[in-house]
Amino acid sequence: MEKRIGTFYGVSVGPGDPELMTLQAVRRLENCPVIAAPQTPKGGMLALDIAKGAVELSGKTILPLRFAMSLDPAVQKAAHIEAARAVKEYLDAGQDVAMLNLGDLSVYATFGYLQEILEAEGCKTVMLPGVTSFCAAAARLGQSLTGGMEQPLTIAPGRCAAEVLAAPGAKVLMKSGRQLPETLAALADAGLLSRSAMVCNCGLPNEEVWPDLADYDPARSAGYFATILVKEG
Amino acid sequence: MEKRIGTFYGVSVGPGDPELMTLQAVRRLENCPVIAAPQTPKGGMLALDIAKGAVELSGKTILPLRFAMSLDPAVQKAAHIEAARAVKEYLDAGQDVAMLNLGDLSVYATFGYLQEILEAEGCKTVMLPGVTSFCAAAARLGQSLTGGMEQPLTIAPGRCAAEVLAAPGAKVLMKSGRQLPETLAALADAGLLSRSAMVCNCGLPNEEVWPDLADYDPARSAGYFATILVKEG
């Protein structure tokens, strides 16, 4: 009999509120014996906390994954290889592993790096989509992301603000937290502050909603999960 | 005692697979007595069919909404006003109404038009986010939408293909169905066919997956719900 190799699942848990997990994500986590979850240097595991809000995870193996905060590609790559190696031990032992991802795992997510490494080693991978932070932020603000049906929508990391603000249509600036002063300066330079809204930590207990960024003190710090929506002109 | 006015909920049901509905959407539909759902001229109610795959809706009032296929803004507006009027009858009678939306209701959705009309009449509205078709299509293809962490992602209606293909980063072309020949021609002109993938009717029984659009016969027709992903260069 051929030896069973586990499947590596990427499971999107949405931006923060466990109620925004999909039925598919909940069922997959219920059926997976090993849950891999990113862990910060201080030990925080936000994606795991969200999943626990919807799924009973006691009795499962929890595999913390540490990803380098460094911007050095070589350091990042080493962390991805190390995390993939830890996952593969369980796959080789015939156990399925579900890696948790905030928001949706196809948008600026770490899952893709591990997926590439593990697929190259012959492992089967499956992606489960979820609710993005920008869709949740738009719903929280009660506004559409796309004003009309004909204009494009540009999604970009906060640090790319200056490059994308001149494009037609609406914009979303994601994970603006650490770059918030620069992002706000770029919006101010473009005269777009009063057309911009921000949601920080959407759906989490420390959520903040700013419907008009002209009201925001640029010196005030925001969390890492700050999503800015800029309406089209 | 003040008369109770119902709340108008916009409920995202995701792109097709009922398993991609959120826990929040399922619970809201379970608790809402009136379900408003778009209906095609032939009587089809796809969003309702998806919801029925996850929620028991028997015994609830189903309110079909007809939206004009016309591109004439005056004709569209008249249809939105008529639909809002039909919803408001239930709200005025103290009943909550949940309007179903394919994908996520903040991205190219009709809900916003009814929301604007009903809010102007003093009604309370609430938006529930969901999984977008492009996130589901990326997961179905097993690929990330954003190759790296630094590049923007442009979402656009298929008919805007030529305008957005020169922008940096990856692109999503949505609802390309009717404009598919023109969209494919724009991709061919830009030399991007072999960097493009398409998923039609993602998660539905008639789903089609094309990982490489260079293999697609441009004369072949596709459904309305054709989502094209173009990788960054």
Short mmCIF file of C-alpha atoms in Angstrom, two decimals:
data_model
loop_
_atom_site.label_atom_id
_atom_site.label_comp_id
_atom_site.label_asym_id
_atom_site.label_seq_id
_atom_site.Cartn_x
_atom_site.Cartn_y
_atom_site.Cartn_z
CA MET A 1 0.00 0.00 0.00
CA GLU A 2 1.27 3.45 -0.88
CA LYS A 3 2.19 5.64 2.06
CA ARG A 4 -0.34 8.42 2.66
CA ILE A 5 1.08 11.94 2.37
CA GLY A 6 -0.92 14.74 3.97
CA THR A 7 -2.35 17.74 2.10
CA PHE A 8 -1.25 21.30 2.87
CA TYR A 9 -4.34 23.54 3.15
CA GLY A 10 -4.19 27.33 3.14
CA VAL A 11 -7.21 28.48 5.14
CA SER A 12 -8.33 32.12 5.06
CA VAL A 13 -9.88 33.20 8.35
CA GLY A 14 -10.93 36.71 7.28
CA PRO A 15 -9.86 40.03 8.82
CA GLY A 16 -10.79 39.59 12.46
CA ASP A 17 -14.39 38.72 13.30
CA PRO A 18 -14.70 34.90 13.56
CA GLU A 19 -18.22 35.29 12.11
CA LEU A 20 -16.57 36.25 8.80
CA MET A 21 -15.04 32.80 8.42
CA THR A 22 -16.63 30.70 5.69
CA LEU A 23 -18.50 27.47 6.29
CA GLN A 24 -15.76 25.77 4.24
CA ALA A 25 -12.96 27.13 6.45
CA VAL A 26 -14.77 26.02 9.61
CA ARG A 27 -15.32 22.48 8.28
CA ARG A 28 -11.76 22.18 7.04
CA LEU A 29 -10.33 23.20 10.41
CA GLU A 30 -12.67 20.80 12.20
CA ASN A 31 -11.30 17.97 10.02
CA CYS A 32 -7.60 18.89 10.09
CA PRO A 33 -5.45 17.39 12.88
CA VAL A 34 -2.63 19.96 12.57
CA ILE A 35 -3.15 23.74 12.57
CA ALA A 36 -0.17 25.87 11.54
CA ALA A 37 -0.43 29.52 12.57
CA PRO A 38 1.88 32.52 12.28
CA GLN A 39 3.30 33.69 15.61
CA THR A 40 4.79 37.09 16.38
CA PRO A 41 8.08 37.41 18.29
CA LYS A 42 6.02 38.24 21.41
CA GLY A 43 4.04 35.00 21.03
CA GLY A 44 0.81 36.45 19.62
CA MET A 45 -1.15 34.24 17.22
CA LEU A 46 -3.96 36.43 15.90
CA ALA A 47 -5.12 34.13 13.09
CA LEU A 48 -5.35 31.28 15.62
CA ASP A 49 -7.35 33.46 18.02
CA ILE A 50 -9.82 34.26 15.23
CA ALA A 51 -10.19 30.59 14.28
CA LYS A 52 -10.75 29.64 17.93
CA GLY A 53 -13.71 32.02 17.96
CA ALA A 54 -15.54 29.76 15.50
CA VAL A 55 -13.99 26.30 15.78
CA GLU A 56 -13.19 24.03 18.73
CA LEU A 57 -9.46 23.39 18.33
CA SER A 58 -8.62 21.63 21.58
CA GLY A 59 -6.92 18.28 21.03
CA LYS A 60 -5.36 19.41 17.75
CA THR A 61 -1.65 19.89 17.18
CA ILE A 62 -0.84 23.60 16.97
CA LEU A 63 2.28 24.38 14.94
CA PRO A 64 3.50 27.99 15.44
CA LEU A 65 5.24 29.49 12.40
CA ARG A 66 7.76 32.28 12.88
CA PHE A 67 8.29 34.61 9.94
CA ALA A 68 11.14 37.10 9.86
CA MET A 69 10.13 40.75 10.20
CA SER A 70 13.32 41.58 8.23
CA LEU A 71 12.99 43.16 4.78
CA ASP A 72 16.11 41.21 3.66
CA PRO A 73 14.87 38.67 1.06
CA ALA A 74 17.51 36.11 2.11
CA VAL A 75 16.40 36.26 5.75
CA GLN A 76 12.74 35.97 4.69
CA LYS A 77 13.49 33.04 2.43
CA ALA A 78 15.31 31.19 5.22
CA ALA A 79 12.24 31.61 7.46
CA HIS A 80 9.94 30.29 4.71
CA ILE A 81 12.15 27.24 4.17
CA GLU A 82 12.26 26.57 7.91
CA ALA A 83 8.45 26.88 8.22
CA ALA A 84 7.90 24.62 5.19
CA ARG A 85 10.24 22.03 6.71
CA ALA A 86 8.23 22.05 9.95
CA VAL A 87 4.97 21.60 8.00
CA LYS A 88 6.43 18.82 5.85
CA GLU A 89 7.24 16.64 8.86
CA TYR A 90 3.51 16.32 9.52
CA LEU A 91 2.63 15.85 5.82
CA ASP A 92 5.22 13.08 5.54
CA ALA A 93 3.66 11.43 8.59
CA GLY A 94 0.34 11.34 6.68
CA GLN A 95 -1.33 14.21 8.50
CA ASP A 96 -3.12 17.08 6.78
CA VAL A 97 -1.95 20.54 7.85
CA ALA A 98 -4.08 23.71 7.69
CA MET A 99 -2.12 26.97 7.68
CA LEU A 100 -4.18 29.92 8.91
CA ASN A 101 -4.07 33.23 7.05
CA LEU A 102 -5.57 36.59 7.97
CA GLY A 103 -7.93 38.01 5.37
CA ASP A 104 -7.78 36.14 2.07
CA LEU A 105 -4.71 34.07 1.29
CA SER A 106 -4.34 35.21 -2.32
CA VAL A 107 -3.79 38.89 -1.39
CA TYR A 108 -0.36 39.76 0.11
CA ALA A 109 -0.19 36.52 2.09
CA THR A 110 2.72 34.38 3.24
CA PHE A 111 1.02 31.09 2.31
CA GLY A 112 2.20 31.35 -1.31
CA TYR A 113 5.86 31.11 -0.32
CA LEU A 114 5.37 27.89 1.64
CA GLN A 115 3.06 26.53 -1.06
CA GLU A 116 5.76 27.01 -3.69
CA ILE A 117 8.41 25.26 -1.60
CA LEU A 118 6.14 22.34 -0.69
CA GLU A 119 4.76 21.87 -4.21
CA ALA A 120 8.33 21.70 -5.52
CA GLU A 121 8.82 18.82 -3.07
CA GLY A 122 5.77 17.02 -4.48
CA CYS A 123 3.24 17.91 -1.78
CA LYS A 124 -0.41 18.54 -2.63
CA THR A 125 -1.71 21.99 -1.68
CA VAL A 126 -5.25 23.43 -1.59
CA MET A 127 -6.30 27.07 -1.08
CA LEU A 128 -9.51 28.11 0.72
CA PRO A 129 -10.51 31.72 -0.02
CA GLY A 130 -11.91 34.16 2.54
CA VAL A 131 -13.12 37.70 3.19
CA THR A 132 -10.46 40.36 2.53
CA SER A 133 -9.83 43.17 5.00
CA PHE A 134 -10.80 45.75 2.39
CA CYS A 135 -14.22 44.20 1.72
CA ALA A 136 -14.81 44.00 5.49
CA ALA A 137 -13.67 47.62 5.94
CA ALA A 138 -16.02 48.81 3.17
CA ALA A 139 -18.93 46.96 4.79
CA ARG A 140 -18.03 48.40 8.21
CA LEU A 141 -18.09 51.91 6.70
CA GLY A 142 -21.35 51.14 4.87
CA GLN A 143 -19.88 52.19 1.55
CA SER A 144 -19.08 50.51 -1.75
CA LEU A 145 -15.45 50.20 -2.87
CA THR A 146 -16.37 50.86 -6.50
CA GLY A 147 -18.50 53.96 -6.93
CA GLY A 148 -19.73 52.97 -10.35
CA MET A 149 -19.64 49.85 -12.51
CA GLU A 150 -17.05 51.13 -15.01
CA GLN A 151 -14.08 52.31 -12.96
CA PRO A 152 -11.10 50.20 -11.88
CA LEU A 153 -10.17 49.57 -8.24
CA THR A 154 -6.49 49.54 -7.26
CA ILE A 155 -5.32 47.58 -4.21
CA ALA A 156 -1.81 48.41 -2.99
CA PRO A 157 0.43 48.22 0.08
CA GLY A 158 0.42 51.53 1.98
CA ARG A 159 4.02 52.24 1.07
CA CYS A 160 3.03 52.34 -2.63
CA ALA A 161 0.47 55.12 -2.03
CA ALA A 162 2.25 57.83 -3.99
CA GLU A 163 2.61 55.55 -7.05
CA VAL A 164 -1.05 54.53 -7.30
CA LEU A 165 -3.03 57.62 -6.24
CA ALA A 166 -2.96 59.12 -9.74
CA ALA A 167 -4.56 56.03 -11.32
CA PRO A 168 -8.27 56.26 -12.28
CA GLY A 169 -10.92 54.81 -9.96
CA ALA A 170 -10.95 54.01 -6.25
CA LYS A 171 -7.95 52.79 -4.25
CA VAL A 172 -7.35 50.59 -1.23
CA LEU A 173 -4.13 51.05 0.76
CA MET A 174 -3.47 47.97 2.89
CA LYS A 175 -1.35 47.35 6.00
CA SER A 176 -0.59 51.05 6.20
CA GLY A 177 0.14 50.91 9.91
CA ARG A 178 3.90 51.36 10.12
CA GLN A 179 3.97 53.62 7.05
CA LEU A 180 0.93 55.61 8.16
CA PRO A 181 2.62 59.05 8.41
CA GLU A 182 4.05 58.65 4.86
CA THR A 183 0.74 57.33 3.53
CA LEU A 184 -1.20 60.23 5.06
CA ALA A 185 1.32 62.70 3.63
CA ALA A 186 0.86 61.18 0.16
CA LEU A 187 -2.94 61.48 0.51
CA ALA A 188 -2.62 65.08 1.70
CA ASP A 189 -0.29 65.95 -1.20
CA ALA A 190 -2.85 64.52 -3.63
CA GLY A 191 -5.69 66.45 -1.94
CA LEU A 192 -7.43 63.16 -1.14
CA LEU A 193 -7.63 63.11 2.67
CA SER A 194 -11.30 64.12 2.77
CA ARG A 195 -12.16 61.45 0.20
CA SER A 196 -10.43 58.80 2.34
CA ALA A 197 -11.63 56.60 5.19
CA MET A 198 -9.70 54.19 7.44
CA VAL A 199 -10.56 51.12 9.47
CA CYS A 200 -7.94 49.74 11.88
CA ASN A 201 -8.17 46.18 13.24
CA CYS A 202 -11.51 45.61 11.48
CA GLY A 203 -13.78 43.29 13.46
CA LEU A 204 -11.37 43.00 16.40
CA PRO A 205 -11.97 44.33 19.92
CA ASN A 206 -9.60 47.25 19.26
CA GLU A 207 -11.30 48.28 16.01
CA GLU A 208 -11.17 51.96 15.04
CA VAL A 209 -13.29 53.53 12.30
CA TRP A 210 -12.36 56.86 10.69
CA PRO A 211 -14.94 57.76 8.03
CA ASP A 212 -13.03 60.93 7.08
CA LEU A 213 -9.23 60.97 7.27
CA ALA A 214 -9.22 64.79 7.28
CA ASP A 215 -10.24 64.35 10.95
CA TYR A 216 -7.24 62.16 11.78
CA ASP A 217 -4.18 63.50 13.61
CA PRO A 218 -1.23 62.31 11.47
CA ALA A 219 0.98 62.06 14.56
CA ARG A 220 -1.35 59.45 16.08
CA SER A 221 -0.06 55.91 15.65
CA ALA A 222 -2.23 53.15 14.21
CA GLY A 223 -1.90 49.38 14.37
CA TYR A 224 -0.37 47.27 11.63
CA PHE A 225 -3.80 46.39 10.26
CA ALA A 226 -4.89 49.79 9.00
CA THR A 227 -6.88 49.69 5.75
CA ILE A 228 -7.50 52.96 3.91
CA LEU A 229 -10.22 53.37 1.27
CA VAL A 230 -9.93 56.26 -1.19
CA LYS A 231 -13.09 57.06 -3.16
CA GLU A 232 -12.83 57.71 -6.86
CA GLY A 233 -12.88 61.34 -7.94
CA MET B 1 -44.55 53.31 21.47
CA GLU B 2 -42.56 54.17 18.40
CA LYS B 3 -43.35 52.13 15.32
CA ARG B 4 -40.61 49.62 14.46
CA ILE B 5 -38.97 50.14 11.07
CA GLY B 6 -37.07 47.18 9.59
CA THR B 7 -33.37 47.19 8.70
CA PHE B 8 -32.15 46.68 5.13
CA TYR B 9 -29.28 44.16 5.12
CA GLY B 10 -26.98 43.61 2.15
CA VAL B 11 -25.81 40.01 2.40
CA SER B 12 -22.88 38.75 0.30
CA VAL B 13 -23.28 35.09 -0.64
CA GLY B 14 -19.90 34.65 -2.39
CA PRO B 15 -19.27 33.60 -5.98
CA GLY B 16 -21.14 30.32 -6.22
CA ASP B 17 -20.28 27.57 -3.74
CA PRO B 18 -22.66 27.81 -0.73
CA GLU B 19 -19.72 26.64 1.43
CA LEU B 20 -18.09 30.03 0.75
CA MET B 21 -20.86 31.86 2.61
CA THR B 22 -19.75 33.31 5.95
CA LEU B 23 -21.15 32.21 9.31
CA GLN B 24 -22.47 35.78 9.64
CA ALA B 25 -24.36 35.62 6.34
CA VAL B 26 -25.93 32.27 7.25
CA ARG B 27 -27.09 33.53 10.67
CA ARG B 28 -28.45 36.78 9.23
CA LEU B 29 -30.48 34.93 6.61
CA GLU B 30 -31.79 32.51 9.25
CA ASN B 31 -33.03 35.51 11.26
CA CYS B 32 -34.46 37.61 8.43
CA PRO B 33 -38.12 37.10 7.48
CA VAL B 34 -37.83 38.67 4.00
CA ILE B 35 -35.19 37.70 1.42
CA ALA B 36 -34.84 39.99 -1.60
CA ALA B 37 -32.99 38.42 -4.54
CA PRO B 38 -32.16 39.59 -8.06
CA GLN B 39 -34.10 37.77 -10.78
CA THR B 40 -33.18 37.53 -14.46
CA PRO B 41 -35.82 38.10 -17.16
CA LYS B 42 -36.00 34.29 -17.55
CA GLY B 43 -36.78 33.89 -13.84
CA GLY B 44 -33.35 32.70 -12.67
CA MET B 45 -32.31 33.67 -9.13
CA LEU B 46 -28.70 32.52 -8.79
CA ALA B 47 -27.93 34.32 -5.51
CA LEU B 48 -31.04 32.73 -3.98
CA ASP B 49 -30.00 29.28 -5.22
CA ILE B 50 -26.59 29.71 -3.56
CA ALA B 51 -28.15 30.83 -0.26
CA LYS B 52 -30.55 27.86 -0.33
CA GLY B 53 -27.50 25.59 -0.47
CA ALA B 54 -26.55 26.68 3.06
CA VAL B 55 -29.70 28.04 4.73
CA GLU B 56 -33.25 26.66 5.10
CA LEU B 57 -35.38 29.44 3.56
CA SER B 58 -38.81 27.78 3.43
CA GLY B 59 -41.47 29.81 5.16
CA LYS B 60 -39.71 33.10 4.41
CA THR B 61 -41.02 35.79 2.08
CA ILE B 62 -39.01 35.82 -1.15
CA LEU B 63 -38.99 39.20 -2.92
CA PRO B 64 -37.66 38.98 -6.50
CA LEU B 65 -35.91 42.14 -7.71
CA ARG B 66 -35.75 42.88 -11.42
CA PHE B 67 -32.88 45.05 -12.62
CA ALA B 68 -32.79 46.48 -16.13
CA MET B 69 -30.15 45.00 -18.45
CA SER B 70 -30.21 48.34 -20.30
CA LEU B 71 -27.09 50.52 -20.25
CA ASP B 72 -29.31 53.64 -20.22
CA PRO B 73 -28.77 55.27 -16.78
CA ALA B 74 -32.37 56.55 -16.67
CA VAL B 75 -33.75 53.05 -17.25
CA GLN B 76 -31.40 51.61 -14.62
CA LYS B 77 -32.33 54.30 -12.12
CA ALA B 78 -36.04 53.63 -12.59
CA ALA B 79 -35.43 49.93 -11.85
CA HIS B 80 -33.47 50.80 -8.69
CA ILE B 81 -36.25 53.09 -7.47
CA GLU B 82 -38.87 50.44 -8.16
CA ALA B 83 -36.83 47.77 -6.31
CA ALA B 84 -36.22 50.11 -3.35
CA ARG B 85 -39.97 50.85 -3.18
CA ALA B 86 -40.75 47.12 -3.03
CA VAL B 87 -38.20 46.63 -0.22
CA LYS B 88 -39.46 49.65 1.71
CA GLU B 89 -42.98 48.24 1.99
CA TYR B 90 -41.58 45.46 4.17
CA LEU B 91 -39.30 47.80 6.15
CA ASP B 92 -42.26 50.10 6.86
CA ALA B 93 -44.22 47.08 8.08
CA GLY B 94 -41.45 46.49 10.64
CA GLN B 95 -39.79 43.56 8.86
CA ASP B 96 -36.05 43.26 8.23
CA VAL B 97 -35.12 42.60 4.59
CA ALA B 98 -31.92 40.83 3.45
CA MET B 99 -30.89 41.52 -0.13
CA LEU B 100 -28.66 38.80 -1.58
CA ASN B 101 -25.57 39.72 -3.60
CA LEU B 102 -23.21 37.52 -5.57
CA GLY B 103 -19.57 37.77 -4.50
CA ASP B 104 -18.92 40.69 -2.17
CA LEU B 105 -21.39 43.55 -2.12
CA SER B 106 -18.81 46.35 -2.09
CA VAL B 107 -17.32 45.37 -5.49
CA TYR B 108 -19.43 46.23 -8.57
CA ALA B 109 -22.71 45.38 -6.82
CA THR B 110 -26.25 46.70 -7.19
CA PHE B 111 -26.88 46.89 -3.46
CA GLY B 112 -25.27 50.35 -3.22
CA TYR B 113 -27.91 51.92 -5.44
CA LEU B 114 -30.80 50.66 -3.30
CA GLN B 115 -28.88 51.50 -0.13
CA GLU B 116 -28.49 55.13 -1.24
CA ILE B 117 -32.19 55.48 -2.06
CA LEU B 118 -33.35 53.86 1.18
CA GLU B 119 -30.90 55.74 3.40
CA ALA B 120 -32.15 59.01 1.89
CA GLU B 121 -35.61 57.94 3.05
CA GLY B 122 -34.33 57.42 6.60
CA CYS B 123 -33.98 53.62 6.54
CA LYS B 124 -31.18 51.86 8.42
CA THR B 125 -28.87 49.74 6.27
CA VAL B 126 -26.15 47.22 7.16
CA MET B 127 -23.60 45.55 4.84
CA LEU B 128 -22.28 42.00 5.35
CA PRO B 129 -19.07 41.30 3.41
CA GLY B 130 -18.26 38.08 1.57
CA VAL B 131 -15.79 36.23 -0.62
CA THR B 132 -15.14 37.94 -3.97
CA SER B 133 -15.12 35.98 -7.22
CA PHE B 134 -11.49 36.93 -7.83
CA CYS B 135 -10.29 35.56 -4.49
CA ALA B 136 -12.26 32.34 -5.14
CA ALA B 137 -10.86 32.10 -8.68
CA ALA B 138 -7.28 32.54 -7.40
CA ALA B 139 -7.83 29.80 -4.82
CA ARG B 140 -9.37 27.52 -7.48
CA LEU B 141 -6.26 28.04 -9.64
CA GLY B 142 -4.00 27.52 -6.63
CA GLN B 143 -2.20 30.80 -7.26
CA SER B 144 -1.77 34.07 -5.44
CA LEU B 145 -3.23 37.26 -6.93
CA THR B 146 -0.27 39.33 -5.80
CA GLY B 147 3.05 37.79 -6.78
CA GLY B 148 5.03 39.80 -4.28
CA MET B 149 4.27 42.02 -1.32
CA GLU B 150 5.15 45.33 -3.01
CA GLN B 151 3.16 45.43 -6.25
CA PRO B 152 -0.36 46.84 -6.68
CA LEU B 153 -3.32 44.75 -7.85
CA THR B 154 -5.83 46.32 -10.25
CA ILE B 155 -9.44 45.08 -10.35
CA ALA B 156 -11.47 46.20 -13.37
CA PRO B 157 -14.53 45.31 -15.44
CA GLY B 158 -13.53 43.30 -18.54
CA ARG B 159 -14.44 46.15 -20.87
CA CYS B 160 -11.75 48.31 -19.23
CA ALA B 161 -9.00 45.78 -20.07
CA ALA B 162 -7.11 47.93 -22.56
CA GLU B 163 -6.99 50.86 -20.08
CA VAL B 164 -5.56 48.93 -17.14
CA LEU B 165 -3.18 46.36 -18.68
CA ALA B 166 -0.27 48.82 -18.79
CA ALA B 167 -0.46 49.53 -15.03
CA PRO B 168 2.17 47.89 -12.80
CA GLY B 169 1.35 44.71 -10.88
CA ALA B 170 -1.28 42.01 -11.39
CA LYS B 171 -4.77 42.56 -12.79
CA VAL B 172 -8.21 41.02 -12.39
CA LEU B 173 -10.76 41.46 -15.18
CA MET B 174 -14.27 40.79 -13.88
CA LYS B 175 -17.55 39.88 -15.55
CA SER B 176 -15.74 39.57 -18.86
CA GLY B 177 -18.34 37.20 -20.33
CA ARG B 178 -20.14 39.34 -22.89
CA GLN B 179 -17.00 41.34 -23.69
CA LEU B 180 -14.79 38.25 -23.80
CA PRO B 181 -13.67 38.54 -27.46
CA GLU B 182 -12.64 42.19 -26.92
CA THR B 183 -10.96 41.36 -23.60
CA LEU B 184 -9.01 38.48 -25.16
CA ALA B 185 -7.96 40.73 -28.03
CA ALA B 186 -6.68 43.34 -25.57
CA LEU B 187 -4.69 40.64 -23.72
CA ALA B 188 -3.27 39.33 -27.01
CA ASP B 189 -2.30 42.86 -28.11
CA ALA B 190 -0.47 43.33 -24.82
CA GLY B 191 1.27 39.95 -25.18
CA LEU B 192 -0.33 38.78 -21.92
CA LEU B 193 -2.44 35.75 -22.93
CA SER B 194 0.07 33.22 -21.64
CA ARG B 195 0.33 35.09 -18.32
CA SER B 196 -3.48 35.00 -17.94
CA ALA B 197 -5.87 32.44 -16.45
CA MET B 198 -9.69 32.36 -16.41
CA VAL B 199 -12.33 30.79 -14.20
CA CYS B 200 -15.95 30.84 -15.38
CA ASN B 201 -18.84 30.26 -12.96
CA CYS B 202 -16.43 29.60 -10.08
CA GLY B 203 -17.83 27.06 -7.62
CA LEU B 204 -20.98 26.40 -9.68
CA PRO B 205 -21.84 23.11 -11.41
CA ASN B 206 -20.89 24.61 -14.80
CA GLU B 207 -17.48 25.83 -13.60
CA GLU B 208 -14.68 26.02 -16.18
CA VAL B 209 -11.01 26.53 -15.32
CA TRP B 210 -8.46 27.74 -17.90
CA PRO B 211 -5.02 28.01 -16.29
CA ASP B 212 -3.49 29.39 -19.53
CA LEU B 213 -5.58 31.63 -21.78
CA ALA B 214 -3.22 31.00 -24.70
CA ASP B 215 -5.06 27.63 -24.91
CA TYR B 216 -8.50 29.26 -25.20
CA ASP B 217 -10.32 29.56 -28.53
CA PRO B 218 -11.38 33.24 -28.67
CA ALA B 219 -14.49 32.31 -30.69
CA ARG B 220 -15.76 30.14 -27.82
CA SER B 221 -18.42 31.89 -25.75
CA ALA B 222 -18.15 32.10 -21.96
CA GLY B 223 -20.78 32.81 -19.31
CA TYR B 224 -21.34 36.21 -17.77
CA PHE B 225 -19.30 35.24 -14.71
CA ALA B 226 -15.88 34.94 -16.30
CA THR B 227 -13.02 36.17 -14.09
CA ILE B 228 -9.59 36.62 -15.66
CA LEU B 229 -6.38 36.85 -13.61
CA VAL B 230 -3.31 38.42 -15.22
CA LYS B 231 -0.03 37.80 -13.40
CA GLU B 232 2.38 40.65 -12.94
CA GLY B 233 5.30 40.85 -15.36
#
